[in-house]
Amino acid sequence: MSPVLDTAFIPPREREEVVRNAVWESLVAVDIDHRPAAEDIAVRIGLGAVGPLRFCSARASAVTVRRTEQLARVDEEPAVFLGLQMTGTSLVVQNGRECVLKPGELAVYQSISPYTLLFDEGVDHHFLRFPRAALALPDHLLRDTSTVTLGPDNPLVGLAFTYFSQLAVSDRLHQAAHADTVVEPSVELLRAVLTTQHGNAGLATAPLEATLSLRVKQYIREHLADPDLSAARIAAAHDISVRHLYAVLSRSGISLGDWIRTRRLAECRRELAGPNGRLRTIAAIGRRWGFVDATHFSKTFKRAYGISPRDWREQNHPRRERPGKLSAP
């Protein structure tokens, strides 16, 4: 996510107020206590939203964030916050409980009760806001799983951490016409994390299955350039059988081989037409995206787009002809 607020470009005397207004308007009303003096306050915040989900990706100097009892009382739309710790540590305090977050760990807390977030080492954190009603979880389950360190002891946390940390910073996804399609799977994945944390595996089965196709496709996108990307590897990464993998994708109308090939070709097409399209050979670009045989790559590309990769590159990067020598009079 590109930063939309950077205090490096804001006069020191205005930084606290600008940061406070940005957080209040985009995420939640909180009091923010910056530890450094005004001239040393450093904050970079990226903001985004997909449907009812809101994201804030922040890097900042040491700070304490407080949702006071007064602010919690006037909450218009109860929300559940998911915090992802990227580097360093932080402390979450709510309802008489506290939890320490280390890199790769996450925690949830609710807007309807006062809370405190302490970032003594500075902030490197993603904040995601979910409407409480969308999760549709019992009050006691949310209460029991709030302000609890969610880490390696929950097998879904690593998966959720990777997924949500990417979702929080994906400008292309936030702006895409189909962005809303990730709302329901995102809600269901968080439901799965919280229900398994609470020990109710039955509540988690449906959400996990509902998000599996999305998670598989995201995994493939991340590993498109890996020449050894295979059905067996994808299935193993999601702890399912190859047969189940094919069944899940089939229900979404997806043929695994065709889906991978189409996206690899799209990356090749983009790179060939891009500003650095002539810096590498066509064969090297094909190999970069999993096409180890140059002839096969060229034929596959032409079959897909009706033009050879060489002609596509020439069309986007025509060679400049050298001017001919003038004849002597």
Backbone as numpy.savetxt, mean C-alpha at the origin, in Angstrom:
# Nx Ny Nz CAx CAy CAz Cx Cy Cz
3.52 7.07 -1.80 2.68 8.26 -1.80 3.56 9.51 -1.80
3.31 10.41 -2.73 4.06 11.66 -2.78 3.64 12.55 -1.62
4.60 13.19 -0.94 4.20 14.04 0.19 3.38 15.23 -0.29
2.30 15.52 0.42 1.49 16.69 0.09 1.74 17.79 1.10
2.49 17.47 2.16 2.85 18.49 3.14 4.28 18.23 3.59
5.11 19.24 3.47 6.50 19.13 3.89 6.86 20.43 4.60
7.15 20.33 5.89 7.41 21.55 6.67 8.71 22.24 6.28
9.54 21.58 5.47 10.75 22.24 4.99 10.42 23.48 4.17
9.19 23.53 3.62 8.79 24.66 2.79 7.81 25.58 3.51
7.69 25.41 4.83 6.75 26.21 5.62 7.53 27.00 6.67
7.25 28.28 6.84 7.95 29.06 7.87 7.79 28.41 9.24
8.84 28.39 10.05 8.80 27.72 11.36 7.61 28.10 12.22
7.26 29.37 12.25 6.17 29.82 13.13 4.81 29.26 12.69
4.69 28.78 11.46 3.42 28.28 10.95 3.33 26.76 10.94
4.42 26.07 11.24 4.46 24.62 11.04 3.46 23.86 11.90
3.40 24.16 13.18 2.49 23.43 14.06 1.05 23.55 13.59
0.64 24.76 13.23 -0.75 24.99 12.83 -1.06 24.30 11.50
-0.12 24.34 10.56 -0.34 23.72 9.25 -0.48 22.21 9.40
0.40 21.60 10.18 0.34 20.15 10.39 -0.97 19.77 11.08
-1.31 20.52 12.11 -2.54 20.23 12.85 -3.75 20.29 11.92
-3.86 21.32 11.11 -5.01 21.47 10.22 -5.06 20.34 9.20
-3.90 19.93 8.68 -3.88 18.85 7.68 -4.39 17.55 8.27
-3.95 17.22 9.49 -4.38 15.99 10.14 -5.86 16.04 10.50
-6.32 17.18 11.02 -7.73 17.32 11.39 -8.64 17.17 10.18
-8.28 17.81 9.08 -9.15 17.81 7.91 -9.15 16.48 7.17
-8.04 15.77 7.21 -7.93 14.57 6.39 -8.12 13.27 7.15
-7.89 13.28 8.48 -7.87 12.01 9.20 -8.71 12.04 10.46
-8.30 12.86 11.46 -8.98 12.85 12.75 -8.55 14.07 13.56
-9.42 14.51 14.45 -9.10 15.65 15.31 -8.26 15.18 16.50
-7.05 15.68 16.61 -6.14 15.32 17.69 -5.30 16.53 18.09
-4.77 16.49 19.31 -3.78 17.47 19.73 -2.40 16.91 19.41
-1.53 17.75 18.87 -0.20 17.30 18.47 0.84 18.12 19.22
1.66 17.43 19.99 2.70 18.09 20.78 4.06 17.77 20.17
4.61 18.74 19.43 5.92 18.55 18.82 7.01 18.76 19.87
7.94 17.84 19.94 9.00 17.94 20.95 10.02 19.04 20.60
10.50 19.10 19.35 11.53 20.10 19.03 10.97 21.52 19.03
11.85 22.48 19.04 11.45 23.88 18.86 10.90 24.06 17.45
10.14 25.12 17.25 9.45 25.33 15.98 10.37 25.23 14.78
11.57 25.82 14.91 12.49 25.80 13.76 13.06 24.42 13.45
12.93 23.49 14.43 13.45 22.14 14.22 12.37 21.12 13.92
11.12 21.54 13.87 10.03 20.62 13.53 10.19 20.18 12.07
10.19 18.87 11.85 10.32 18.32 10.49 9.22 17.29 10.29
8.34 17.56 9.33 7.21 16.67 9.07 7.02 16.54 7.57
6.86 15.30 7.11 6.46 15.04 5.72 5.26 14.10 5.79
4.15 14.53 5.26 2.92 13.75 5.32 2.37 13.55 3.92
2.07 12.29 3.61 1.35 11.97 2.38 -0.05 11.52 2.75
-1.04 12.00 2.03 -2.44 11.70 2.35 -3.12 11.06 1.15
-4.06 10.17 1.43 -4.78 9.52 0.35 -6.09 8.95 0.84
-6.93 8.54 -0.09 -8.22 7.95 0.26 -8.69 7.06 -0.88
-9.35 5.97 -0.51 -10.03 5.11 -1.46 -11.41 4.83 -0.88
-12.45 5.36 -1.50 -13.78 5.21 -0.94 -13.80 5.78 0.47
-14.31 5.01 1.45 -14.37 5.50 2.82 -13.07 5.31 3.60
-12.08 4.67 2.99 -10.80 4.43 3.68 -9.88 5.63 3.48
-9.20 6.02 4.55 -8.28 7.16 4.47 -6.90 6.72 4.94
-5.87 7.33 4.33 -4.50 6.95 4.62 -3.66 8.18 4.94
-2.71 7.99 5.83 -1.73 9.02 6.13 -0.39 8.34 6.32
0.57 8.70 5.50 1.92 8.16 5.61 2.81 9.28 6.10
3.44 9.09 7.28 4.13 10.20 7.92 5.56 9.85 8.33
6.45 10.81 8.12 7.80 10.79 8.67 7.98 12.14 9.36
8.38 12.11 10.62 8.43 13.37 11.36 9.39 13.27 12.53
9.76 14.44 13.04 10.54 14.50 14.28 9.66 14.06 15.45
10.27 13.88 16.62 9.57 13.34 17.79 8.29 14.12 18.09
7.24 13.37 18.43 5.94 14.00 18.63 5.07 13.12 19.51
4.12 13.75 20.21 3.09 13.03 20.95 1.74 13.46 20.41
0.90 12.48 20.08 -0.43 12.74 19.52 -1.47 12.30 20.54
-2.43 13.18 20.85 -3.45 12.86 21.85 -4.84 13.10 21.28
-5.65 12.09 21.42 -7.09 12.23 21.14 -7.74 12.39 22.50
-8.11 13.60 22.83 -8.62 13.88 24.17 -10.05 13.39 24.33
-10.50 13.35 25.59 -11.87 12.91 25.86 -12.87 13.85 25.20
-12.57 15.14 25.20 -13.47 16.10 24.59 -13.58 15.87 23.09
-12.45 15.64 22.43 -12.47 15.39 20.99 -13.19 14.08 20.67
-12.97 13.05 21.50 -13.61 11.76 21.25 -15.12 11.85 21.40
-15.61 12.72 22.26 -17.05 12.85 22.51 -17.79 13.38 21.29
-17.13 14.22 20.51 -17.81 14.85 19.37 -17.52 14.11 18.06
-17.10 12.87 18.15 -16.79 12.09 16.97 -18.06 11.90 16.12
-18.03 12.33 14.87 -19.21 12.24 14.00 -19.34 10.85 13.39
-18.22 10.21 13.06 -18.25 8.88 12.46 -17.22 8.00 13.17
-17.66 7.14 14.08 -16.70 6.28 14.78 -15.81 5.52 13.80
-14.52 5.50 14.11 -13.56 4.88 13.21 -12.61 3.98 13.98
-12.04 3.04 13.24 -10.97 2.19 13.77 -9.71 2.55 13.01
-8.64 2.84 13.75 -7.37 3.18 13.12 -6.43 1.99 13.15
-5.74 1.80 12.06 -4.71 0.78 11.97 -3.37 1.49 11.82
-2.45 1.25 12.75 -1.13 1.87 12.71 -0.07 0.85 12.36
0.77 1.17 11.39 1.84 0.28 10.94 3.19 0.93 11.23
4.01 0.28 12.01 5.33 0.81 12.37 6.36 0.39 11.33
6.99 1.37 10.69 7.95 1.07 9.62 9.37 0.93 10.16
9.83 1.93 10.90 11.15 1.86 11.55 11.01 2.46 12.95
12.01 2.21 13.81 11.96 2.74 15.16 10.86 2.07 15.98
10.43 2.74 17.03 9.36 2.21 17.88 8.36 3.31 18.20
7.19 2.90 18.64 6.17 3.85 19.10 5.34 3.18 20.18
4.56 3.98 20.88 3.73 3.49 21.97 2.29 3.95 21.75
1.35 3.01 21.87 -0.08 3.31 21.75 -0.73 3.08 23.10
-1.49 4.06 23.59 -2.15 3.97 24.89 -3.63 4.27 24.72
-4.49 3.35 25.21 -5.93 3.59 25.16 -6.63 2.65 26.14
-7.65 3.16 26.82 -8.48 2.36 27.73 -7.66 1.61 28.77
-6.64 2.27 29.33 -5.85 1.65 30.37 -4.86 0.61 29.90
-4.73 0.44 28.57 -3.76 -0.52 28.02 -2.76 0.23 27.18
-1.59 -0.34 27.04 -0.59 0.24 26.16 0.17 -0.86 25.45
0.64 -0.56 24.25 1.43 -1.53 23.50 2.56 -0.81 22.77
3.68 -1.47 22.70 4.85 -0.95 22.00 4.90 -1.59 20.61
5.12 -0.77 19.60 5.23 -1.27 18.23 6.65 -1.16 17.73
7.14 -2.26 17.16 8.45 -2.29 16.52 8.24 -2.46 15.02
9.29 -2.31 14.21 9.12 -2.43 12.76 8.46 -3.74 12.36
7.47 -3.65 11.47 6.76 -4.82 11.01 5.55 -5.18 11.86
5.31 -4.41 12.92 4.17 -4.69 13.79 3.09 -3.64 13.58
1.89 -3.98 14.01 0.78 -3.06 13.85 -0.16 -3.15 15.05
-1.05 -2.17 15.14 -2.03 -2.14 16.22 -3.25 -1.37 15.76
-4.38 -1.66 16.38 -5.60 -0.89 16.10 -6.03 -0.16 17.37
-6.72 0.95 17.18 -7.28 1.71 18.28 -8.48 2.46 17.73
-9.37 2.92 18.60 -10.64 3.46 18.15 -10.76 4.97 18.42
-11.53 5.63 17.57 -11.69 7.08 17.69 -12.68 7.46 18.79
-13.49 6.52 19.25 -14.55 6.86 20.20 -14.05 6.97 21.63
-12.78 6.61 21.87 -12.19 6.71 23.20 -10.90 7.51 23.11
-10.52 8.21 24.18 -9.25 8.94 24.17 -8.08 7.98 23.95
-7.06 8.47 23.27 -5.85 7.68 23.10 -4.64 8.60 23.00
-3.48 8.01 23.21 -2.22 8.74 23.08 -1.25 7.91 22.26
-0.57 8.56 21.32 0.47 7.92 20.51 1.78 8.65 20.81
2.78 7.91 21.25 4.08 8.51 21.56 5.12 8.04 20.57
5.75 9.01 19.92 6.81 8.74 18.96 8.08 9.44 19.46
8.70 8.86 20.47 9.88 9.48 21.08 11.08 9.50 20.15
11.14 8.56 19.22 12.29 8.46 18.31 12.01 9.13 16.97
10.86 9.77 16.85 10.43 10.30 15.57 9.39 9.38 14.95
8.79 9.82 13.88 7.68 9.10 13.26 8.12 8.51 11.92
7.85 7.22 11.75 7.94 6.56 10.45 6.82 5.54 10.46
5.63 5.97 10.05 4.42 5.25 10.39 3.37 5.45 9.30
2.56 4.43 9.08 1.38 4.56 8.22 0.14 4.49 9.11
-0.80 5.40 8.88 -2.06 5.41 9.61 -3.19 5.16 8.60
-4.02 4.18 8.88 -5.17 3.90 8.02 -6.44 4.00 8.85
-7.42 4.70 8.32 -8.69 4.89 9.02 -9.80 4.10 8.32
-10.48 3.24 9.09 -11.61 2.45 8.60 -12.88 2.87 9.33
-14.00 3.06 8.65 -15.25 3.29 9.36 -15.55 2.09 10.27
-15.86 2.36 11.50 -16.11 1.27 12.46 -17.27 0.39 11.99
-18.29 1.01 11.40 -19.46 0.26 10.95 -19.11 -0.71 9.83
-18.11 -0.34 8.99 -17.76 -1.20 7.86 -17.17 -2.53 8.33
-16.47 -2.52 9.46 -15.87 -3.75 9.97 -16.93 -4.72 10.50
-18.04 -4.17 10.98 -19.16 -4.99 11.45 -18.71 -6.07 12.42
-17.86 -5.70 13.36 -17.38 -6.64 14.38 -18.02 -6.32 15.72
-18.22 -7.34 16.55 -18.82 -7.09 17.88 -17.98 -6.11 18.70
-18.65 -5.33 19.53 -17.96 -4.34 20.35 -16.89 -4.99 21.22
-17.21 -6.15 21.80 -16.25 -6.78 22.71 -15.01 -7.24 21.96
-15.17 -7.66 20.70 -14.02 -8.11 19.93 -13.10 -6.93 19.61
-13.69 -5.81 19.20 -12.88 -4.62 18.92 -12.19 -4.13 20.19
-12.92 -4.17 21.29 -12.34 -3.72 22.57 -11.17 -4.62 22.98
-11.32 -5.93 22.79 -10.28 -6.86 23.22 -9.05 -6.83 22.31
-9.22 -6.44 21.06 -8.08 -6.44 20.13 -7.46 -5.07 19.94
-8.07 -4.04 20.52 -7.50 -2.69 20.43 -6.31 -2.56 21.39
-5.35 -1.74 20.98 -4.15 -1.47 21.78 -3.45 -2.77 22.17
-3.33 -3.65 21.20 -2.60 -4.91 21.35 -1.57 -4.98 20.25
-0.33 -5.30 20.60 0.70 -5.43 19.58 0.41 -6.64 18.71
0.22 -6.40 17.43 -0.04 -7.48 16.47 1.25 -7.74 15.72
1.84 -8.91 15.98 3.13 -9.23 15.41 3.23 -10.66 14.92
4.43 -11.24 14.95 4.67 -12.56 14.35 3.85 -13.70 14.93
3.33 -13.55 16.16 2.54 -14.64 16.73 1.20 -14.81 16.03
0.78 -13.80 15.26 -0.42 -13.91 14.44 0.04 -14.11 12.99
-0.22 -15.28 12.39 0.32 -15.57 11.06 -0.18 -14.65 9.95
-1.26 -13.93 10.20 -1.80 -13.03 9.17 -1.17 -11.65 9.20
-0.45 -11.33 10.27 0.04 -9.97 10.43 1.06 -9.60 9.35
2.00 -10.51 9.06 2.99 -10.20 8.02 2.35 -9.92 6.69
1.36 -10.73 6.34 0.63 -10.54 5.10 -0.10 -9.19 5.10
-0.80 -8.91 6.20 -1.56 -7.66 6.30 -0.62 -6.45 6.29
0.52 -6.57 6.96 1.47 -5.46 7.02 1.95 -5.10 5.62
2.33 -6.11 4.85 2.81 -5.86 3.48 1.71 -5.23 2.64
0.53 -5.79 2.72 -0.59 -5.30 1.90 -0.96 -3.86 2.25
-1.16 -3.60 3.54 -1.63 -2.27 3.93 -0.54 -1.20 3.79
0.72 -1.57 3.99 1.78 -0.58 3.83 1.90 -0.16 2.36
1.63 -1.08 1.44 1.64 -0.71 0.02 0.39 0.07 -0.36
-0.74 -0.33 0.19 -1.98 0.38 -0.10 -1.90 1.83 0.37
-1.23 2.06 1.48 -1.17 3.40 2.06 -0.40 4.38 1.18
0.52 3.88 0.36 1.40 4.79 -0.38 1.19 4.73 -1.89
0.20 3.99 -2.35 0.03 3.78 -3.79 -0.79 4.89 -4.43
-0.10 5.89 -4.97 -0.78 6.99 -5.65 -1.60 6.49 -6.83
-1.02 5.57 -7.61 -1.71 5.07 -8.81 -3.02 4.39 -8.43
-2.99 3.63 -7.34 -4.19 2.93 -6.92 -5.24 3.90 -6.40
-4.82 4.90 -5.63 -5.77 5.86 -5.07 -6.47 6.65 -6.17
-5.80 6.85 -7.28 -6.35 7.70 -8.33 -7.02 6.90 -9.44
-6.91 5.59 -9.41 -7.44 4.76 -10.49 -8.97 4.72 -10.46
-9.53 4.50 -11.65 -10.99 4.45 -11.75 -11.56 3.27 -10.97
-10.77 2.20 -10.86 -11.24 0.99 -10.18 -10.79 0.93 -8.73
-10.36 2.06 -8.17 -9.79 2.05 -6.82 -10.76 1.50 -5.78
-12.05 1.79 -5.95 -13.03 1.36 -4.95 -13.09 -0.15 -4.81
-12.58 -0.89 -5.79 -12.67 -2.35 -5.71 -11.81 -2.92 -4.59
-10.86 -2.14 -4.06 -10.02 -2.67 -2.97 -10.62 -2.41 -1.60
-11.72 -1.65 -1.53 -12.28 -1.30 -0.23 -12.75 -2.54 0.51
-13.62 -3.33 -0.11 -14.16 -4.49 0.58 -13.08 -5.50 0.96
-12.16 -5.87 0.04 -11.10 -6.80 0.44 -10.23 -6.26 1.57
-9.98 -4.95 1.58 -9.17 -4.36 2.65 -9.88 -4.48 3.99
-11.17 -4.19 3.99 -11.95 -4.33 5.22 -11.95 -5.78 5.69
-12.13 -6.71 4.75 -12.19 -8.12 5.11 -10.85 -8.63 5.64
-9.75 -8.12 5.08 -8.44 -8.56 5.56 -8.21 -8.09 6.99
-8.59 -6.84 7.29 -8.45 -6.38 8.67 -9.37 -7.17 9.60
-10.57 -7.48 9.12 -11.46 -8.34 9.92 -10.79 -9.67 10.22
-10.14 -10.24 9.23 -9.49 -11.54 9.43 -8.38 -11.45 10.46
-7.60 -10.38 10.41 -6.52 -10.20 11.39 -7.09 -10.11 12.79
-8.13 -9.31 12.97 -8.68 -9.09 14.31 -9.41 -10.32 14.84
-10.13 -11.02 13.98 -10.85 -12.20 14.45 -9.91 -13.34 14.81
-8.84 -13.50 14.04 -7.87 -14.55 14.40 -7.12 -14.15 15.67
-6.85 -12.87 15.84 -6.20 -12.41 17.06 -7.08 -12.70 18.27
-8.38 -12.59 18.06 -9.32 -12.83 19.14 -9.56 -14.32 19.37
-9.07 -15.16 18.45 -9.21 -16.60 18.61 -10.44 -17.18 17.97
-11.12 -16.41 17.12 -12.31 -16.90 16.45 -11.99 -17.17 14.99
-11.43 -18.34 14.71 -11.01 -18.67 13.35 -12.20 -18.75 12.40
-13.36 -19.10 12.93 -14.54 -19.20 12.08 -14.90 -17.88 11.43
-14.80 -16.80 12.21 -15.09 -15.49 11.64 -14.07 -15.07 10.60
-12.87 -15.66 10.65 -11.79 -15.24 9.76 -11.79 -15.97 8.44
-12.41 -17.15 8.36 -12.31 -17.96 7.14 -12.85 -17.24 5.93
-14.06 -16.69 6.05 -14.67 -16.01 4.91 -13.88 -14.79 4.46
-13.45 -13.90 5.38 -12.64 -12.75 4.94 -11.36 -13.15 4.24
-10.68 -14.19 4.74 -9.43 -14.62 4.10 -9.69 -15.09 2.69
-10.74 -15.88 2.51 -11.04 -16.39 1.18 -11.47 -15.25 0.26
-12.21 -14.28 0.82 -12.69 -13.16 0.01 -11.56 -12.30 -0.51
-10.47 -12.22 0.23 -9.35 -11.35 -0.17 -8.26 -12.11 -0.90
-8.39 -13.43 -1.02 -7.29 -14.23 -1.56 -6.94 -13.84 -3.00
-7.96 -13.69 -3.83 -7.70 -13.35 -5.23 -6.96 -12.02 -5.35
-7.40 -11.02 -4.57 -6.73 -9.72 -4.59 -5.29 -9.84 -4.12
-5.07 -10.61 -3.06 -3.72 -10.74 -2.52 -2.80 -11.48 -3.48
-3.34 -12.48 -4.17 -2.56 -13.20 -5.17 -2.14 -12.27 -6.30
-3.08 -11.47 -6.79 -2.76 -10.55 -7.89 -1.74 -9.51 -7.46
-1.86 -9.03 -6.23 -0.87 -8.07 -5.73 0.50 -8.71 -5.65
0.57 -9.95 -5.20 1.85 -10.66 -5.12 2.47 -10.81 -6.51
1.65 -11.15 -7.48 2.16 -11.31 -8.85 2.72 -10.00 -9.36
2.00 -8.90 -9.13 2.48 -7.59 -9.59 3.86 -7.27 -8.99
4.04 -7.63 -7.73 5.30 -7.33 -7.05 6.46 -8.17 -7.59
6.15 -9.34 -8.18 7.20 -10.27 -8.60 7.18 -10.53 -10.11
6.57 -9.62 -10.87 6.48 -9.80 -12.32 7.84 -10.00 -12.97
8.85 -9.31 -12.44 10.18 -9.37 -13.06 10.96 -10.62 -12.68
10.43 -11.44 -11.78 11.14 -12.65 -11.36 10.96 -13.75 -12.40
12.03 -14.23 -13.00 11.89 -15.26 -14.03 11.35 -16.58 -13.49
11.51 -16.83 -12.18 11.04 -18.09 -11.61 9.65 -17.98 -10.99
8.90 -16.93 -11.34 7.54 -16.80 -10.86 6.70 -17.94 -11.44
6.09 -18.73 -10.59 5.34 -19.90 -11.03 4.13 -20.11 -10.14
3.23 -20.97 -10.60 2.05 -21.28 -9.81 2.43 -21.87 -8.47
3.44 -22.74 -8.46 3.87 -23.38 -7.21 4.39 -22.34 -6.23
5.18 -21.39 -6.73 5.72 -20.36 -5.85 4.62 -19.45 -5.30
3.68 -19.08 -6.16 2.58 -18.20 -5.74 1.73 -18.92 -4.70
1.43 -20.18 -4.93 0.60 -20.93 -3.99 1.30 -21.08 -2.65
2.60 -21.37 -2.68 3.36 -21.54 -1.43 3.38 -20.24 -0.63
3.48 -19.11 -1.33 3.53 -17.81 -0.64 2.22 -17.51 0.09
1.15 -18.17 -0.33 -0.16 -17.91 0.30 -0.67 -19.13 1.07
0.21 -20.10 1.24 -0.11 -21.28 2.05 -1.35 -22.02 1.53
-1.43 -22.16 0.21 -2.53 -22.90 -0.40 -1.95 -23.86 -1.43
-2.75 -24.78 -1.92 -2.30 -25.70 -2.95 -2.39 -25.03 -4.32
-1.66 -25.57 -5.27 -1.72 -25.03 -6.64 -3.13 -25.20 -7.19
-3.75 -26.32 -6.86 -5.12 -26.56 -7.33 -6.07 -25.50 -6.80
-5.94 -25.15 -5.53 -6.81 -24.12 -4.94 -6.51 -22.75 -5.56
-5.25 -22.49 -5.86 -4.87 -21.24 -6.51 -5.60 -21.08 -7.84
-5.55 -22.13 -8.66 -6.22 -22.07 -9.97 -7.74 -21.92 -9.81
-8.31 -22.57 -8.80 -9.75 -22.49 -8.58 -10.16 -21.08 -8.19
-9.37 -20.44 -7.30 -9.68 -19.08 -6.86 -9.62 -18.10 -8.03
-8.57 -18.21 -8.83 -8.42 -17.31 -9.98 -9.49 -17.56 -11.03
-9.85 -18.81 -11.19 -10.88 -19.15 -12.18 -12.21 -18.51 -11.82
-12.53 -18.47 -10.51 -13.78 -17.83 -10.08 -13.79 -16.34 -10.41
-12.59 -15.75 -10.53 -12.49 -14.34 -10.90 -12.32 -14.16 -12.41
-12.43 -15.25 -13.14 -12.30 -15.19 -14.59 -10.87 -14.98 -15.06
-9.89 -15.45 -14.27 -8.48 -15.20 -14.57 -7.77 -16.50 -14.92
-7.07 -16.50 -16.03 -6.15 -17.58 -16.38 -4.76 -17.12 -15.94
-4.13 -17.86 -15.05 -2.89 -17.41 -14.43 -1.83 -17.05 -15.46
-1.55 -17.96 -16.39 -0.50 -17.71 -17.38 -0.80 -16.49 -18.22
-2.03 -16.38 -18.69 -2.41 -15.23 -19.52 -2.32 -13.93 -18.73
-2.73 -13.97 -17.46 -2.73 -12.76 -16.63 -1.31 -12.26 -16.41
-0.39 -13.19 -16.11 1.02 -12.81 -15.92 1.61 -12.29 -17.22
1.35 -12.99 -18.31 1.92 -12.59 -19.60 1.43 -11.21 -20.00
0.15 -10.94 -19.82 -0.42 -9.65 -20.21 0.23 -8.50 -19.44
0.46 -8.70 -18.16 1.06 -7.64 -17.36 2.55 -7.49 -17.63
3.21 -8.56 -17.92 4.62 -8.45 -18.31 4.77 -7.71 -19.63
3.89 -8.03 -20.58 3.93 -7.32 -21.86 3.64 -5.84 -21.68
2.70 -5.52 -20.81 2.36 -4.12 -20.57 3.55 -3.36 -19.99
4.33 -4.01 -19.11 5.52 -3.36 -18.55 6.57 -3.17 -19.64
6.74 -4.15 -20.50 7.70 -4.02 -21.61 7.27 -2.88 -22.53
6.00 -2.83 -22.85 5.48 -1.78 -23.73 5.72 -0.40 -23.12
5.44 -0.30 -21.81 5.65 0.98 -21.11 7.12 1.37 -21.14
8.01 0.41 -20.87 9.43 0.73 -20.81 10.00 1.09 -22.18
9.55 0.39 -23.21 10.03 0.69 -24.57 9.61 2.09 -25.02
8.44 2.52 -24.56 7.94 3.84 -24.97 8.39 4.95 -24.03
8.96 4.57 -22.89 9.35 5.54 -21.88 10.59 6.34 -22.27
10.94 7.31 -21.46 12.07 8.20 -21.79 13.41 7.48 -21.87
13.52 6.30 -21.24 14.77 5.54 -21.29 14.66 4.31 -22.19
13.73 4.38 -23.13 13.47 3.22 -23.98 14.62 2.77 -24.84
15.57 3.67 -25.10 16.71 3.30 -25.96 17.97 3.00 -25.16
17.88 3.06 -23.84 19.09 2.82 -23.03 19.44 1.35 -22.93
18.48 0.47 -23.20 18.72 -0.97 -23.14 18.24 -1.60 -24.43
18.77 -2.77 -24.74 18.31 -3.48 -25.93 16.91 -4.01 -25.71
16.23 -4.29 -26.81 14.88 -4.84 -26.72 14.91 -6.19 -26.02
15.91 -7.00 -26.32 16.03 -8.31 -25.68 16.23 -8.17 -24.17
17.03 -7.17 -23.76 17.29 -6.96 -22.33 16.01 -6.53 -21.61
15.21 -5.68 -22.26 13.94 -5.26 -21.66 13.01 -6.46 -21.52
12.97 -7.30 -22.54 12.15 -8.50 -22.46 12.60 -9.42 -21.32
13.92 -9.62 -21.21 14.43 -10.48 -20.13 14.12 -9.89 -18.76
14.16 -8.58 -18.65 13.88 -7.93 -17.37 12.49 -8.27 -16.87
11.56 -8.52 -17.80 10.18 -8.82 -17.41 9.80 -10.27 -17.68
10.81 -11.15 -17.66 10.52 -12.59 -17.65 10.49 -13.27 -18.99
10.77 -12.56 -20.08 10.80 -13.18 -21.40 12.26 -13.53 -21.74
12.66 -14.75 -21.47 14.07 -15.13 -21.60 14.47 -15.33 -23.05
13.52 -15.62 -23.94 13.81 -15.85 -25.35 13.38 -14.63 -26.16
14.35 -13.97 -26.81 14.07 -12.72 -27.52 13.09 -12.91 -28.67
13.24 -14.02 -29.41 12.34 -14.27 -30.54 10.91 -14.50 -30.07
10.77 -15.29 -29.02 9.44 -15.55 -28.45 8.82 -14.24 -27.94
9.64 -13.41 -27.30 9.15 -12.13 -26.80 8.62 -11.28 -27.94
9.37 -11.18 -29.02 8.97 -10.34 -30.15 7.65 -10.83 -30.76
7.52 -12.15 -30.91 6.30 -12.70 -31.49 5.10 -12.50 -30.56
5.32 -12.69 -29.27 4.24 -12.52 -28.30 3.79 -11.07 -28.23
4.74 -10.15 -28.26 4.43 -8.72 -28.23 3.61 -8.32 -29.45
4.03 -8.78 -30.63 3.32 -8.41 -31.86 1.93 -9.02 -31.89
1.80 -10.23 -31.37 0.48 -10.87 -31.34 -0.46 -10.09 -30.41
0.07 -9.54 -29.35 -0.75 -8.82 -28.38 -1.11 -7.42 -28.85
-0.15 -6.71 -29.48 -0.35 -5.30 -29.80 -0.40 -4.98 -31.29
-0.18 -5.98 -32.13 -0.25 -5.74 -33.56 0.93 -4.97 -34.11
1.99 -4.89 -33.37 3.20 -4.18 -33.79 4.39 -4.82 -33.08
5.53 -4.87 -33.75 6.70 -5.48 -33.12 7.26 -4.55 -32.06
7.99 -5.08 -31.09 8.58 -4.20 -30.08 9.54 -3.18 -30.69
10.25 -3.57 -31.76 11.17 -2.63 -32.40 10.41 -1.47 -33.03
9.33 -1.80 -33.75 8.54 -0.74 -34.40 7.83 0.14 -33.35
7.42 -0.49 -32.25 6.78 0.29 -31.18 7.77 1.30 -30.60
9.00 0.86 -30.40 10.00 1.78 -29.88 10.32 2.87 -30.89
10.45 2.52 -32.17 10.73 3.53 -33.19 9.59 4.54 -33.28
8.37 4.07 -33.10 7.22 4.95 -33.17 7.25 5.99 -32.05
7.78 5.59 -30.90 7.82 6.49 -29.74 9.15 7.23 -29.60
10.20 6.66 -30.22 11.52 7.27 -30.16 12.17 7.21 -31.54
11.63 7.98 -32.52 12.21 7.94 -33.86 13.67 8.42 -33.85
14.48 7.72 -34.58 15.89 8.12 -34.67 16.01 9.42 -35.45
16.89 10.27 -34.98 17.12 11.52 -35.71 18.12 11.27 -36.83
17.70 11.62 -38.03 18.61 11.44 -39.17 19.62 12.58 -39.19
20.85 12.19 -39.45 21.90 13.20 -39.55 21.73 14.00 -40.83
21.87 15.30 -40.75 21.72 16.10 -41.99 22.82 15.78 -42.98
22.46 15.70 -44.26 23.45 15.38 -45.28 24.45 16.52 -45.49
25.59 16.16 -46.02 26.61 17.17 -46.27 26.21 18.04 -47.45
26.43 19.32 -47.34 26.12 20.24 -48.44 27.18 20.12 -49.52
26.73 20.13 -50.76 27.70 20.06 -51.88 28.39 21.41 -52.03
29.60 21.35 -52.44 30.34 22.58 -52.68 29.78 23.26 -53.91
29.66 24.55 -53.89 29.12 25.25 -55.06 30.06 25.11 -56.25
